[in-house]
Short mmCIF file of C-alpha atoms in Angstrom, two decimals:
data_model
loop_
_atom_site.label_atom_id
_atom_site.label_comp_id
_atom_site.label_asym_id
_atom_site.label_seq_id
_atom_site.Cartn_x
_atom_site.Cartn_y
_atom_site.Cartn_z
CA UNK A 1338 0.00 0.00 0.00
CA UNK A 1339 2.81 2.54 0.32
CA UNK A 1340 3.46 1.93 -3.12
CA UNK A 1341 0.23 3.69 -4.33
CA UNK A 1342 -0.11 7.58 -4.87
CA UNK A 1343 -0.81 9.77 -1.49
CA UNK A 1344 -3.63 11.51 -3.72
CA UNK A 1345 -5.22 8.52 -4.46
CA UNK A 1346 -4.83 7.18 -1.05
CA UNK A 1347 -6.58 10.63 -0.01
CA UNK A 1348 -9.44 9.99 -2.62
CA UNK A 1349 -10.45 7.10 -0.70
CA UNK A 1350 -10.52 7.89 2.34
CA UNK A 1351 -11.65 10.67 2.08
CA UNK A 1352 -14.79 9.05 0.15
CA UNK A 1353 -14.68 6.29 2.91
CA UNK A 1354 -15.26 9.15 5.98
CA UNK A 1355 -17.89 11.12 3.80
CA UNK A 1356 -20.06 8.09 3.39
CA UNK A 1357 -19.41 6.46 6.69
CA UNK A 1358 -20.88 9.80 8.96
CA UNK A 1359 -23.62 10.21 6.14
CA UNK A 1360 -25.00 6.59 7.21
CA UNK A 1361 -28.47 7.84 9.53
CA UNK A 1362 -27.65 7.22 13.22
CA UNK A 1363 -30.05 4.61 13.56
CA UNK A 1364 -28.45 2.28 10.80
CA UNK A 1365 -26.13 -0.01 12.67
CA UNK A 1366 -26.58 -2.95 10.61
CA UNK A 1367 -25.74 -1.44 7.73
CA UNK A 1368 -22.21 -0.01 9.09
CA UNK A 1369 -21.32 -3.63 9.89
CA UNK A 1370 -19.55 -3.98 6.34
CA UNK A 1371 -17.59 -0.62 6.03
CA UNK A 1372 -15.27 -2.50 8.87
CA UNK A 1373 -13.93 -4.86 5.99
CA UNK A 1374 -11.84 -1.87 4.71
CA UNK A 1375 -9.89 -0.92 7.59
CA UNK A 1376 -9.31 -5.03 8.12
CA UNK A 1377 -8.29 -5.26 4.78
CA UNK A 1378 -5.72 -1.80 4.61
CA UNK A 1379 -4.13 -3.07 8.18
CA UNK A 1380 -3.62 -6.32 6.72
CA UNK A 1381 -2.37 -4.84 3.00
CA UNK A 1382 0.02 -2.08 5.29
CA UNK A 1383 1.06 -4.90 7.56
CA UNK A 1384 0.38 -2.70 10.80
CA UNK A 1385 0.07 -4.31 13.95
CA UNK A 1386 -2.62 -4.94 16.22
CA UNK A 1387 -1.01 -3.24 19.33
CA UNK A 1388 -0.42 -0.18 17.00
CA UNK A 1389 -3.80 0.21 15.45
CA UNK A 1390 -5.09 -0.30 19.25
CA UNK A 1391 -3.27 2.36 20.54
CA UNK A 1392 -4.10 5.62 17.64
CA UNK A 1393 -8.05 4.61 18.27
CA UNK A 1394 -7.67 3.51 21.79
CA UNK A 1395 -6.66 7.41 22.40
CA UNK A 1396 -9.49 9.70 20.71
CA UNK A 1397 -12.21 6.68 21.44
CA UNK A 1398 -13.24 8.45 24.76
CA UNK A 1399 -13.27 11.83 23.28
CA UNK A 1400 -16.13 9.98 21.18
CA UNK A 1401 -17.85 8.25 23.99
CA UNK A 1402 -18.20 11.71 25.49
CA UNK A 1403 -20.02 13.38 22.72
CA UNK A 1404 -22.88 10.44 22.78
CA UNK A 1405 -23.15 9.38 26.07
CA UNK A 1406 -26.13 11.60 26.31
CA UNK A 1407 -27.78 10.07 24.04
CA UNK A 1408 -29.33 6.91 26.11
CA UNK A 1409 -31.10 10.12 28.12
CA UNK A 1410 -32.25 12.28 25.58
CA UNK A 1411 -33.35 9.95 22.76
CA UNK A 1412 -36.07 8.01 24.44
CA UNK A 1413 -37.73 6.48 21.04
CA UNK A 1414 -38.76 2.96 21.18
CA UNK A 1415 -36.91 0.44 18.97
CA UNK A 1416 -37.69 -3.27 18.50
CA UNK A 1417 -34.60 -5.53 18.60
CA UNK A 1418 -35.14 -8.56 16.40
CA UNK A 1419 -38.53 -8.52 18.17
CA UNK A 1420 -37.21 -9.80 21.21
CA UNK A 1421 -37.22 -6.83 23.00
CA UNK A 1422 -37.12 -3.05 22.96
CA UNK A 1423 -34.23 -0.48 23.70
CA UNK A 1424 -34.11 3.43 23.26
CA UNK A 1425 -33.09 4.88 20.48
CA UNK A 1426 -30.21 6.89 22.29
CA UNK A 1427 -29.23 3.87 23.29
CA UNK A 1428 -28.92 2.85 18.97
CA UNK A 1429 -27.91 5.83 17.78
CA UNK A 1430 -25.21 5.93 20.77
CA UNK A 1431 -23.11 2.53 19.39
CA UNK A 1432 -23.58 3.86 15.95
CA UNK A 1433 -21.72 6.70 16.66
CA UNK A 1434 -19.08 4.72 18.03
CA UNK A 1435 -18.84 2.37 15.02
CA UNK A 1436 -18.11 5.83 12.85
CA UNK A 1437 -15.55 6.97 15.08
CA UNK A 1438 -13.80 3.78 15.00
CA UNK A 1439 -14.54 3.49 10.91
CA UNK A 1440 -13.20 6.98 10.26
CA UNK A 1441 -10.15 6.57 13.21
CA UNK A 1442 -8.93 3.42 11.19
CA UNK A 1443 -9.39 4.97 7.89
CA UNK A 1444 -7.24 7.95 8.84
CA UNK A 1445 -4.70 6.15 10.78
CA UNK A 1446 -4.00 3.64 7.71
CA UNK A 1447 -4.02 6.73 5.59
CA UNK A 1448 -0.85 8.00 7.69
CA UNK A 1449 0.71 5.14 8.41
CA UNK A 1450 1.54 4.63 4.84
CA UNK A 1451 1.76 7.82 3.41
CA UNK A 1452 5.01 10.02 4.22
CA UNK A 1453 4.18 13.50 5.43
CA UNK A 1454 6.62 14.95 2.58
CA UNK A 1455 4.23 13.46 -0.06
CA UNK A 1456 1.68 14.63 1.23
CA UNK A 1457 2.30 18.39 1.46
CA UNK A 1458 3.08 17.99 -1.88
CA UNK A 1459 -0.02 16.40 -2.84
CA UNK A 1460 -1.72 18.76 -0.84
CA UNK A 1461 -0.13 21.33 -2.90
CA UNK A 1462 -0.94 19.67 -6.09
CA UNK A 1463 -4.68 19.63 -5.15
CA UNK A 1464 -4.18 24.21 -5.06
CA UNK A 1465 -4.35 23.64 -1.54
CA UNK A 1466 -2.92 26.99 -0.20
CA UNK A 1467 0.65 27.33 0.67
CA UNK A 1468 0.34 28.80 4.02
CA UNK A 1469 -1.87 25.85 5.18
CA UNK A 1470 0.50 23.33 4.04
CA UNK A 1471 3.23 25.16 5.36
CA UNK A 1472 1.90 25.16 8.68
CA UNK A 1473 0.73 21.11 9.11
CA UNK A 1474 3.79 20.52 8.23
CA UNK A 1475 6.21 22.77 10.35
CA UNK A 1476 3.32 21.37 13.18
CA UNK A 1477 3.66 18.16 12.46
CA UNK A 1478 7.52 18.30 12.43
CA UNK A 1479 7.66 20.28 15.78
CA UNK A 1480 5.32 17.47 17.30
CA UNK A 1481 8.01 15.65 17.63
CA UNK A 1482 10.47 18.29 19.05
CA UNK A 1483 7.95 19.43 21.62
CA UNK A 1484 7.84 15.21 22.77
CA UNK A 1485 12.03 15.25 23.22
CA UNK A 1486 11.17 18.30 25.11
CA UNK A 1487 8.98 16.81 27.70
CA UNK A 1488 11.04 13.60 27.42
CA UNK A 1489 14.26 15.44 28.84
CA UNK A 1490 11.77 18.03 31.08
CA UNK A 1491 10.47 14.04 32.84
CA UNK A 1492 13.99 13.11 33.12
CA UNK A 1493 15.02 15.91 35.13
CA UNK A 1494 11.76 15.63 37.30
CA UNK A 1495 12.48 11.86 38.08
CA UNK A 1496 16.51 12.43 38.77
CA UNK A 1497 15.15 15.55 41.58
CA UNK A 1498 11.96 13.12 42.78
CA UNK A 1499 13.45 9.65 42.98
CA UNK A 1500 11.29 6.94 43.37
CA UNK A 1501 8.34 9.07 42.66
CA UNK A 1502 5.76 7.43 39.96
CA UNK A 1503 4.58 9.75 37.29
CA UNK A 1504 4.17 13.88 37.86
CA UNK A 1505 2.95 14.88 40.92
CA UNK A 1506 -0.25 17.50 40.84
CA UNK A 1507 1.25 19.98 42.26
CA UNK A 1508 4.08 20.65 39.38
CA UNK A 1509 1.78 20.48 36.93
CA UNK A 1510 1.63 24.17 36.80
CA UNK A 1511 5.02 25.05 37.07
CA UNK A 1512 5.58 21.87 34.54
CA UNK A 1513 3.52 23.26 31.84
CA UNK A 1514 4.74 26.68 31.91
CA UNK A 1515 8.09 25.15 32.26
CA UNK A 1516 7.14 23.37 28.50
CA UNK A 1517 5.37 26.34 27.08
CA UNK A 1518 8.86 28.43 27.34
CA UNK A 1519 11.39 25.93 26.41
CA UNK A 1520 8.98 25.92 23.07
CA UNK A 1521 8.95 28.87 22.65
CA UNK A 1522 12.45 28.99 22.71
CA UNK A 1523 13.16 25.86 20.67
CA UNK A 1524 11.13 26.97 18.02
CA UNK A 1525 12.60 30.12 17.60
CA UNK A 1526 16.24 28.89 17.72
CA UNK A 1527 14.59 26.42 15.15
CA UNK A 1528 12.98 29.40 12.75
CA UNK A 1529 16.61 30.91 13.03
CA UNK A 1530 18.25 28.03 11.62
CA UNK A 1531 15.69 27.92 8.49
CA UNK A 1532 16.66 31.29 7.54
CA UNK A 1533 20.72 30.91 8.03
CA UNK A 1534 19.83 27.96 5.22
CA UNK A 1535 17.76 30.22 3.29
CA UNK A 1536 14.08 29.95 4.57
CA UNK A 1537 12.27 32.29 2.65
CA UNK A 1538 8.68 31.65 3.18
CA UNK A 1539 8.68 28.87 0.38
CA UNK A 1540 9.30 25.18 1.19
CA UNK A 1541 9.89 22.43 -1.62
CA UNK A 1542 7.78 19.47 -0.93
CA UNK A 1543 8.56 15.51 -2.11
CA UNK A 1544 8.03 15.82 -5.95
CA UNK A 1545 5.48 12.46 -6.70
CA UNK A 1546 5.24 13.12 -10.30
CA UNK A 1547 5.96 10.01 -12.45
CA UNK A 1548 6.77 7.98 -9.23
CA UNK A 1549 4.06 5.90 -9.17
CA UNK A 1550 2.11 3.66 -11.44
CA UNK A 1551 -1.32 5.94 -12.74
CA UNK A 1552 -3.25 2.16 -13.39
CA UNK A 1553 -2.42 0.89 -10.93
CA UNK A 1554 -3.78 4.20 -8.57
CA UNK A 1555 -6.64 4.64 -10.78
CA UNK A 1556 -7.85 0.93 -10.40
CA UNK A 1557 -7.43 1.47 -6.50
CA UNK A 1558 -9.32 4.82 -6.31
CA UNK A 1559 -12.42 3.19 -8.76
CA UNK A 1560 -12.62 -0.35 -7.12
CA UNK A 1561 -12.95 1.07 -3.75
CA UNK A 1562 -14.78 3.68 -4.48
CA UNK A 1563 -17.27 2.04 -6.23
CA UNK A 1564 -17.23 -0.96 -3.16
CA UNK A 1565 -17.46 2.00 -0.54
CA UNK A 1566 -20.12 3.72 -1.99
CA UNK A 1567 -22.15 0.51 -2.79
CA UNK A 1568 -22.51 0.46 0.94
CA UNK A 1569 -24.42 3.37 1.26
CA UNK A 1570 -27.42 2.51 -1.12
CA UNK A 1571 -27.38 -1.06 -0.14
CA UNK A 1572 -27.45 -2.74 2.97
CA UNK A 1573 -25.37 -5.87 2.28
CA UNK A 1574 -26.06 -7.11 6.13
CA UNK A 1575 -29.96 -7.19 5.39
CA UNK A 1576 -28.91 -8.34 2.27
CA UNK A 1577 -27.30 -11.16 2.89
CA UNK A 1578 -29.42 -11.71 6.26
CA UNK A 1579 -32.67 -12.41 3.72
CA UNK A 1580 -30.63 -14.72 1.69
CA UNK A 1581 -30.04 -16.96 4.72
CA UNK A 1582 -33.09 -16.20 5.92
#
């Protein structure tokens, strides 16, 4: 999979995120399906379970939090394979879920394979303005500058509070404000060393012209595509439930 185009790459998922929110929150059945993508790109990417776990594992409460209202508020009756009835808060609450998993696992596979160089430039391809590029990707790049910071800023904390586990609560004041300067810093002394090399607003991205094979993208983009968005006007669960039936 890292041997396909990051615009065609983008295409899909892209198309996969649109149609998975635009599902009605009520239709859980016919979500069940979508999850054969993001099954099939870990297993294409080779990315491992623990991995995977871990990127949805860490915005997966922030998700829980928006619906877990939901139960409460939405109080209309549904019939479960007439067995027995539940709210439909309580329906529309795991659907929301199953998105935010779906679209988590469609944008992690999207960045696990797809180098952030090539996809500025893609970006930039795509008349995507130049300041917004510029910025995700100074961001992005300083991410990791801003984790050595706090990774040397713990180090120091442990070697004055031996034996202690973690950050106590009462330096996480000082600790913060502690970060917030050393970043300050850093990133200046880092905007000072673009300009000695002759930052002058403009940065060259990863040229992916001619790099990749153009069938081989195009009969990614129109085979999932066309799979994806087969989803949405036909529920392939019910489907196939009837057939069984």
């Amino acid at each position: 999979m890292r041997n396909l185009s990051p615009l065609s790459k983008l295409a899909v998922t892209a198309v996969f995120i649109i149609t998975t929110v635009s599902f009605p929150k009520y239709e859980i059945s016919a979500l069940i399906p979508l999850f054969l993508y993001p099954v099939i790109m870990f297993r294409w990417s080779k990315t491992t379970f623990t991995r995977r776990l871990k990127a949805t594992g860490f915005v997966l409460p922030f998700i829980v939090m928006a619906g877990v209202l939901n139960p409460f508020l939405d109080k209309t009756p549904f019939s479960v394979g007439g067995l027995f009835v539940v709210r439909g808060g309580v329906i529309s609450f795991i659907t929301l879920i199953l998105k935010g998993i779906l679209c988590l696992s469609a944008s992690y596979v999207f960045a696990e394979t797809t180098q952030v160089d090539e996809l500025c430039g893609t970006l930039r391809r795509i008349h995507v303005p130049k300041l917004i590029v510029t910025v995700f990707l100074l961001t992005w790049r300083y991410i990791f500058v801003m984790e050595e910071e706090v990774s040397v800023m713990m180090d120091a904390y442990h070697l004055r509070s031996p034996g202690q586990k973690g950050l106590h609560y009462n330096a996480w004041g000082s600790f913060l404000g502690q970060l917030f300067l050393r970043s300050f810093d850093r990133a200046d002394e880092l905007y000072q060393a673009m300009i000695l090399r002759g930052y002058n607003g403009n940065y060259f991205y990863a040229c992916v012209r001619g790099k990749y094979s153009a069938l081989k993208n195009w009969i990614y983009f129109l085979v999932l595509t066309a799979l994806v968005l087969s989803t949405r006007f036909i529920n392939i669960s019910e489907l196939i439930g009837s057939i069984f039936a």
